Amino acid sequence: MVAPHLLWRYMFRDILLHALLGLFAITLLLVVSNLLRFMEELAAAGVGLSALGQLVVVLLPSYASYALPSALLFGVLLSLGRMSADGEIVAMRASGISAVRLLPPALALGGMAAIGAAYLLFEVQPKAQNEMRILLRQLAGSVQVIEPGKFLELGDKLLYVHSMGSSACPLEGILIGSAVEGERSFYAAAHCGTVDNNQTAHSLAFLLHDGSIHFTDPEPGHYRRIRFKTMHTVVDVSQYTEPKPGAPQLTFGELLKASRAPKNDPERKRLDGRYGTALAVQIQRRLAFPFASMLLALIAVPLGIRPMRSGRSAGALTAIVVMALYWLTFSLGDMASTRGVVPAWLGLWLPNLLALSIGVGLMRRLGRSDD
């Protein structure tokens, strides 16, 4: 039989329409749910609506790549579910159009979605995530780096605040010291302190009250101490207001360049993280995930053309179940790869292999019913 080009164009347009609606809804849901995580902190910092709008613009590219496979899955299942409920699928198959001939429109859209997801993951999303981290720091303000009860390493200095006090003594129990050892090491301890209003965007200026400065002494077993009533000191917090990008914030080219550095290179150790696998995981994740669009489309076609009287509702429910199972296996593989339990290529490509085997199995089973 001649390839049904008219039918393919009809299916392509219908699936595309449903997929675009799904893309808008899913991306909006992801952006809003993640924006709510920062809302309390940003509201406390007095952030206005214009700044929140700027944050939304930055967040959109970060989640669009993850929304593409889900949107296409919903589009295929909703479109084919409607056609199946209206009897169009039965009419097509009765006229001699096999299930395999219904694949090209879905796979074509899957290929387009895969290319789009790859571009977003390789170039756009890393830059957007880096911009988001910097913007959040700038919106919340430098003072937000102070975490009572925790030591913070800020460049060559250490900062410790025991607790937040009253208006008369906002910061109680302050320790500011050198993070390096040697003759130049010191620490200043104060009972009370305040943050100077003249601080810059990338520094914290402290006014310390009732404390002392302790210096190392060249003579072993001795040290020098200077008491003070009030002292002014500045701590650089640029690594918080302008944090160094981690592996997720590097473009694909930068990931490859970093992965070629010697394993004992300090910058590579920082990027590789605690388990020493962050670079490999990021590379394999960005190579593997774009194929999810085509593989989920392959699964969606045989599921969508089965007879379903409930139409769109059944298609939406099926899409949620399939996407949840894929995300579960992908997340488990990601976690196992990150912790070094399995090689990165195995943990992140295994979900795709499982999806491919399921899709091929469903199509073969459906193909036998056409014989």
Coordinates of C-alpha atoms in Angstrom, one line a residue:
M1 CA 0.0 0.0 0.0
V2 CA 1.2 3.5 -0.8
A3 CA 2.4 5.4 2.2
P4 CA -0.5 7.4 3.7
H5 CA 1.1 10.9 3.5
L6 CA -2.3 12.7 4.0
L7 CA -2.9 10.6 7.1
W8 CA 0.6 11.3 8.4
R9 CA 0.1 15.1 8.0
Y10 CA -3.2 14.9 9.8
M11 CA -1.7 12.9 12.6
F12 CA 1.4 15.2 12.8
R13 CA -0.7 18.3 13.2
D14 CA -3.0 16.7 15.7
I15 CA -0.2 15.3 17.9
L16 CA 1.8 18.6 17.6
L17 CA -1.2 20.6 18.8
H18 CA -1.7 18.4 21.9
A19 CA 2.0 18.3 22.5
L20 CA 2.3 22.1 22.5
L21 CA -0.5 22.4 24.9
G22 CA 1.1 19.8 27.1
L23 CA 4.5 21.6 26.8
F24 CA 3.0 24.9 28.0
A25 CA 1.1 23.3 30.9
I26 CA 4.0 21.1 32.1
T27 CA 6.7 23.8 31.8
L28 CA 4.4 26.3 33.7
L29 CA 3.8 23.7 36.4
L30 CA 7.5 23.0 36.8
V31 CA 8.4 26.7 36.9
V32 CA 5.7 27.6 39.4
S33 CA 6.5 24.7 41.7
N34 CA 10.2 25.5 41.8
L35 CA 9.5 29.2 42.1
L36 CA 7.5 28.5 45.3
R37 CA 10.6 26.9 46.9
F38 CA 12.3 30.3 46.8
M39 CA 9.3 32.5 47.5
E40 CA 9.6 32.7 51.3
E41 CA 13.3 33.7 51.1
L42 CA 12.7 36.2 48.3
A43 CA 9.6 37.7 50.0
A44 CA 11.7 38.2 53.2
A45 CA 14.3 40.1 51.1
G46 CA 11.6 42.4 49.8
V47 CA 11.8 41.2 46.2
G48 CA 9.3 42.9 43.9
L49 CA 7.2 41.5 41.0
S50 CA 9.6 42.7 38.3
A51 CA 12.4 40.7 39.9
L52 CA 10.2 37.6 40.2
G53 CA 9.4 38.0 36.5
Q54 CA 13.1 38.1 35.7
L55 CA 13.5 34.9 37.7
V56 CA 10.7 33.2 35.8
V57 CA 12.4 34.1 32.5
V58 CA 15.6 32.5 33.7
L59 CA 13.8 29.4 35.0
L60 CA 12.0 28.6 31.8
P61 CA 14.9 27.2 29.8
S62 CA 16.0 25.2 32.8
Y63 CA 12.9 23.0 32.7
A64 CA 11.8 23.1 29.1
S65 CA 14.2 20.3 28.2
Y66 CA 12.7 18.0 30.8
A67 CA 9.1 19.0 29.8
L68 CA 9.6 18.1 26.1
P69 CA 9.5 14.2 26.4
S70 CA 6.5 14.4 28.8
A71 CA 4.7 16.8 26.5
L72 CA 5.2 14.6 23.4
L73 CA 4.1 11.6 25.4
F74 CA 0.9 13.4 26.4
G75 CA 0.4 14.6 22.8
V76 CA 0.7 11.2 21.2
L77 CA -1.5 9.5 23.8
L78 CA -4.2 12.2 23.8
S79 CA -4.3 12.5 20.1
L80 CA -4.3 8.7 19.3
G81 CA -6.7 8.2 22.3
R82 CA -9.2 10.6 20.8
M83 CA -8.8 9.0 17.4
S84 CA -9.3 5.6 18.9
A85 CA -12.4 6.6 20.9
D86 CA -13.9 8.2 17.7
G87 CA -13.3 5.1 15.7
E88 CA -10.8 6.6 13.4
I89 CA -8.1 4.1 14.3
V90 CA -10.4 1.2 13.6
A91 CA -11.3 2.6 10.2
M92 CA -7.6 3.1 9.4
R93 CA -6.7 -0.4 10.3
A94 CA -9.7 -1.8 8.5
S95 CA -8.6 -0.1 5.3
G96 CA -5.2 -1.9 5.5
I97 CA -3.1 0.6 7.4
S98 CA -1.0 -1.4 9.8
A99 CA 0.1 -0.1 13.3
V100 CA 3.7 0.3 12.0
R101 CA 2.5 2.8 9.4
L102 CA 1.2 5.0 12.2
L103 CA 4.6 5.4 13.7
P104 CA 6.3 8.0 11.4
P105 CA 4.4 11.2 12.6
A106 CA 5.1 10.4 16.3
L107 CA 8.8 9.4 15.6
A108 CA 9.3 12.5 13.5
L109 CA 8.0 14.7 16.3
G110 CA 10.1 12.6 18.7
G111 CA 13.2 13.3 16.6
M112 CA 12.5 17.1 16.6
A113 CA 11.9 17.0 20.4
A114 CA 15.2 15.1 20.9
I115 CA 17.1 17.7 18.9
G116 CA 15.5 20.5 20.9
A117 CA 16.2 18.8 24.2
A118 CA 19.8 18.1 23.2
Y119 CA 20.4 21.8 22.3
L120 CA 18.7 22.9 25.6
L121 CA 20.7 20.4 27.7
F122 CA 24.1 21.1 25.9
E123 CA 24.0 24.9 25.8
V124 CA 21.0 26.7 27.1
Q125 CA 20.1 25.0 30.4
P126 CA 23.6 25.1 31.9
K127 CA 23.8 28.9 31.3
A128 CA 20.3 29.4 32.6
Q129 CA 21.1 27.5 35.8
N130 CA 24.2 29.5 36.4
E131 CA 22.2 32.8 35.9
M132 CA 19.5 31.5 38.2
R133 CA 22.0 30.8 41.0
I134 CA 23.6 34.2 40.7
L135 CA 20.2 36.0 40.4
L136 CA 18.9 34.2 43.5
R137 CA 21.9 35.3 45.5
Q138 CA 21.6 38.8 44.3
L139 CA 17.9 39.0 45.0
A140 CA 18.1 37.5 48.5
G141 CA 21.0 39.7 49.4
S142 CA 24.5 38.9 50.7
V143 CA 23.4 38.8 54.3
Q144 CA 21.6 35.6 53.5
V145 CA 24.9 33.7 53.5
I146 CA 25.0 33.9 57.3
E147 CA 23.8 30.6 58.7
P148 CA 23.8 30.6 62.6
G149 CA 25.6 27.6 64.0
K150 CA 27.6 26.8 60.9
F151 CA 31.2 27.5 59.8
L152 CA 31.3 29.1 56.3
E153 CA 34.6 29.2 54.3
L154 CA 34.7 32.4 52.4
G155 CA 37.8 32.5 50.3
D156 CA 40.7 32.8 52.7
K157 CA 38.5 33.5 55.8
L158 CA 36.2 31.5 58.0
L159 CA 32.9 33.0 59.4
Y160 CA 30.9 31.7 62.3
V161 CA 27.9 33.2 64.0
H162 CA 26.5 31.4 67.0
S163 CA 23.0 32.8 66.9
M164 CA 20.7 35.7 65.8
G165 CA 20.0 38.0 68.7
S166 CA 17.9 41.1 69.4
S167 CA 17.9 44.5 67.7
A168 CA 20.5 45.7 70.2
C169 CA 22.8 42.7 69.3
P170 CA 21.7 41.2 65.9
L171 CA 24.6 38.7 65.7
E172 CA 25.7 36.9 68.9
G173 CA 29.0 35.1 69.2
I174 CA 30.9 36.0 66.0
L175 CA 34.2 34.4 64.9
I176 CA 36.1 35.6 61.9
G177 CA 39.4 33.9 61.2
S178 CA 42.0 33.0 58.6
A179 CA 41.3 29.8 56.7
V180 CA 45.0 29.2 56.0
E181 CA 47.7 28.1 58.4
G182 CA 51.0 29.9 59.0
E183 CA 52.4 33.0 60.4
R184 CA 49.6 35.2 58.9
S185 CA 46.8 33.2 60.5
F186 CA 44.5 34.9 63.0
Y187 CA 41.0 35.0 64.3
A188 CA 38.8 37.7 65.8
A189 CA 36.1 36.8 68.3
A190 CA 33.4 39.1 69.5
H191 CA 30.5 38.9 71.8
C192 CA 28.2 41.0 69.6
G193 CA 28.2 42.3 66.0
T194 CA 26.1 44.0 63.4
V195 CA 26.2 44.1 59.6
D196 CA 27.3 47.5 58.3
N197 CA 24.8 49.1 55.9
N198 CA 27.6 50.3 53.7
Q199 CA 28.4 46.8 52.4
T200 CA 28.9 46.2 48.7
A201 CA 27.2 43.7 46.5
H202 CA 30.0 41.1 47.0
S203 CA 31.1 41.7 50.6
L204 CA 29.8 41.8 54.1
A205 CA 31.0 44.6 56.4
F206 CA 30.9 43.8 60.1
L207 CA 31.0 46.0 63.2
L208 CA 32.3 43.8 66.0
H209 CA 31.8 44.8 69.6
D210 CA 33.5 43.7 72.8
G211 CA 36.0 41.2 71.4
S212 CA 39.7 40.4 70.7
I213 CA 42.0 39.5 67.9
H214 CA 44.3 36.5 68.3
F215 CA 47.5 36.2 66.2
T216 CA 50.0 33.3 65.9
D217 CA 53.4 34.0 67.3
P218 CA 56.7 32.9 65.8
E219 CA 57.7 31.5 69.1
P220 CA 56.1 28.0 69.7
G221 CA 53.6 27.9 72.5
H222 CA 52.9 31.7 72.4
Y223 CA 50.3 33.9 70.7
R224 CA 49.3 37.5 70.7
R225 CA 46.0 39.0 71.6
I226 CA 44.5 42.5 71.1
R227 CA 41.3 43.5 72.8
F228 CA 38.9 45.9 71.2
K229 CA 35.6 47.6 72.0
T230 CA 34.6 48.1 68.4
M231 CA 36.2 46.9 65.2
H232 CA 35.3 47.2 61.5
T233 CA 36.1 44.3 59.1
V234 CA 35.0 43.2 55.7
V235 CA 34.5 39.6 54.4
D236 CA 34.4 38.8 50.7
V237 CA 31.3 36.8 49.8
S238 CA 31.7 36.9 46.0
Q239 CA 31.7 33.1 45.9
Y240 CA 28.1 33.2 47.2
T241 CA 26.9 36.2 45.2
E242 CA 28.8 35.0 42.1
P243 CA 29.3 31.3 42.8
K244 CA 31.7 29.2 40.7
P245 CA 29.8 27.0 38.3
G246 CA 29.6 23.4 39.2
A247 CA 29.3 20.5 36.7
P248 CA 25.5 21.1 36.1
Q249 CA 26.3 24.7 35.1
L250 CA 28.9 23.8 32.4
T251 CA 28.0 23.6 28.8
F252 CA 28.7 20.2 27.1
G253 CA 31.9 21.5 25.5
E254 CA 33.1 22.7 28.9
L255 CA 32.3 19.4 30.4
L256 CA 34.3 17.5 27.9
K257 CA 37.3 19.9 28.4
A258 CA 37.1 19.5 32.2
S259 CA 36.9 15.7 31.9
R260 CA 40.2 15.6 30.0
A261 CA 42.0 17.3 32.8
P262 CA 44.2 15.2 35.1
K263 CA 42.2 13.5 38.0
N264 CA 44.4 15.2 40.5
D265 CA 43.7 18.7 39.1
P266 CA 42.1 20.8 41.9
E267 CA 39.5 22.3 39.5
R268 CA 38.5 18.8 38.3
K269 CA 38.2 17.6 41.8
R270 CA 35.9 20.4 42.7
L271 CA 33.7 19.8 39.7
D272 CA 33.7 16.0 40.2
G273 CA 32.3 16.5 43.7
R274 CA 32.2 14.2 46.7
Y275 CA 32.1 10.9 44.8
G276 CA 34.3 11.9 41.9
T277 CA 31.6 11.1 39.3
A278 CA 29.8 14.4 38.6
L279 CA 31.5 15.2 35.3
A280 CA 30.9 11.7 33.9
V281 CA 27.3 11.6 35.1
Q282 CA 26.6 15.0 33.5
I283 CA 28.1 14.0 30.2
Q284 CA 26.1 10.7 30.0
R285 CA 22.9 12.4 31.3
R286 CA 23.0 14.9 28.5
L287 CA 23.7 12.3 25.9
A288 CA 21.1 9.9 27.1
F289 CA 18.1 12.0 28.1
P290 CA 17.3 13.6 24.7
F291 CA 16.5 10.1 23.3
A292 CA 13.6 9.8 25.8
S293 CA 11.4 11.8 23.4
M294 CA 11.7 9.2 20.6
L295 CA 11.5 6.2 22.9
L296 CA 8.5 7.4 24.8
A297 CA 6.8 8.2 21.5
L298 CA 7.6 4.6 20.4
I299 CA 5.8 3.3 23.6
A300 CA 2.9 5.8 23.3
V301 CA 1.8 4.8 19.7
P302 CA 0.8 1.2 20.5
L303 CA -0.7 2.3 23.8
G304 CA -2.6 5.1 22.2
I305 CA -4.2 3.1 19.3
R306 CA -5.7 0.5 21.5
P307 CA -9.5 0.8 21.8
M308 CA -10.2 3.3 24.7
R309 CA -13.8 4.4 25.3
S310 CA -12.7 7.0 27.8
G311 CA -10.6 8.8 25.2
R312 CA -8.6 11.8 26.6
S313 CA -8.9 10.8 30.2
A314 CA -7.5 7.4 29.7
G315 CA -4.7 8.8 27.5
A316 CA -3.7 11.3 30.2
L317 CA -3.7 8.7 32.9
T318 CA -1.6 6.4 30.8
A319 CA 0.9 9.2 30.0
I320 CA 1.2 10.0 33.7
V321 CA 2.0 6.3 34.6
V322 CA 4.5 5.8 31.7
M323 CA 6.3 9.1 32.4
A324 CA 6.4 8.3 36.2
L325 CA 7.9 4.9 35.5
Y326 CA 10.5 6.3 33.1
W327 CA 11.5 9.1 35.6
L328 CA 11.7 6.6 38.4
T329 CA 14.2 4.3 36.5
F330 CA 16.1 7.3 35.2
S331 CA 16.4 8.8 38.7
L332 CA 17.5 5.5 40.2
G333 CA 20.1 5.1 37.5
D334 CA 21.3 8.7 38.0
M335 CA 21.6 8.2 41.8
A336 CA 23.5 4.9 41.4
S337 CA 25.8 6.6 38.9
T338 CA 26.4 9.6 41.0
R339 CA 27.3 7.5 44.0
G340 CA 29.7 5.3 41.9
V341 CA 27.6 2.2 42.4
V342 CA 27.5 1.6 38.6
P343 CA 29.3 3.2 35.7
A344 CA 27.7 6.4 34.5
W345 CA 27.0 5.0 31.0
L346 CA 25.2 2.0 32.4
G347 CA 23.1 3.8 35.0
L348 CA 21.9 6.5 32.6
W349 CA 21.5 4.5 29.4
L350 CA 19.7 1.5 31.0
P351 CA 16.3 3.3 31.2
N352 CA 16.5 4.1 27.5
L353 CA 17.3 0.4 26.7
L354 CA 14.3 -0.7 28.8
A355 CA 12.1 1.8 27.1
L356 CA 13.3 0.6 23.7
S357 CA 12.7 -3.0 24.5
I358 CA 9.2 -2.2 25.8
G359 CA 8.3 -0.1 22.8
V360 CA 9.5 -2.7 20.3
G361 CA 7.7 -5.5 22.2
L362 CA 4.4 -3.6 22.2
M363 CA 4.8 -2.8 18.5
R364 CA 5.5 -6.5 17.6
R365 CA 2.6 -7.6 19.7
L366 CA 0.3 -5.1 17.9
G367 CA 1.8 -6.1 14.6
R368 CA 0.8 -9.7 15.1
S369 CA -2.8 -8.6 15.6
D370 CA -2.7 -7.0 12.1
D371 CA -1.7 -10.3 10.4

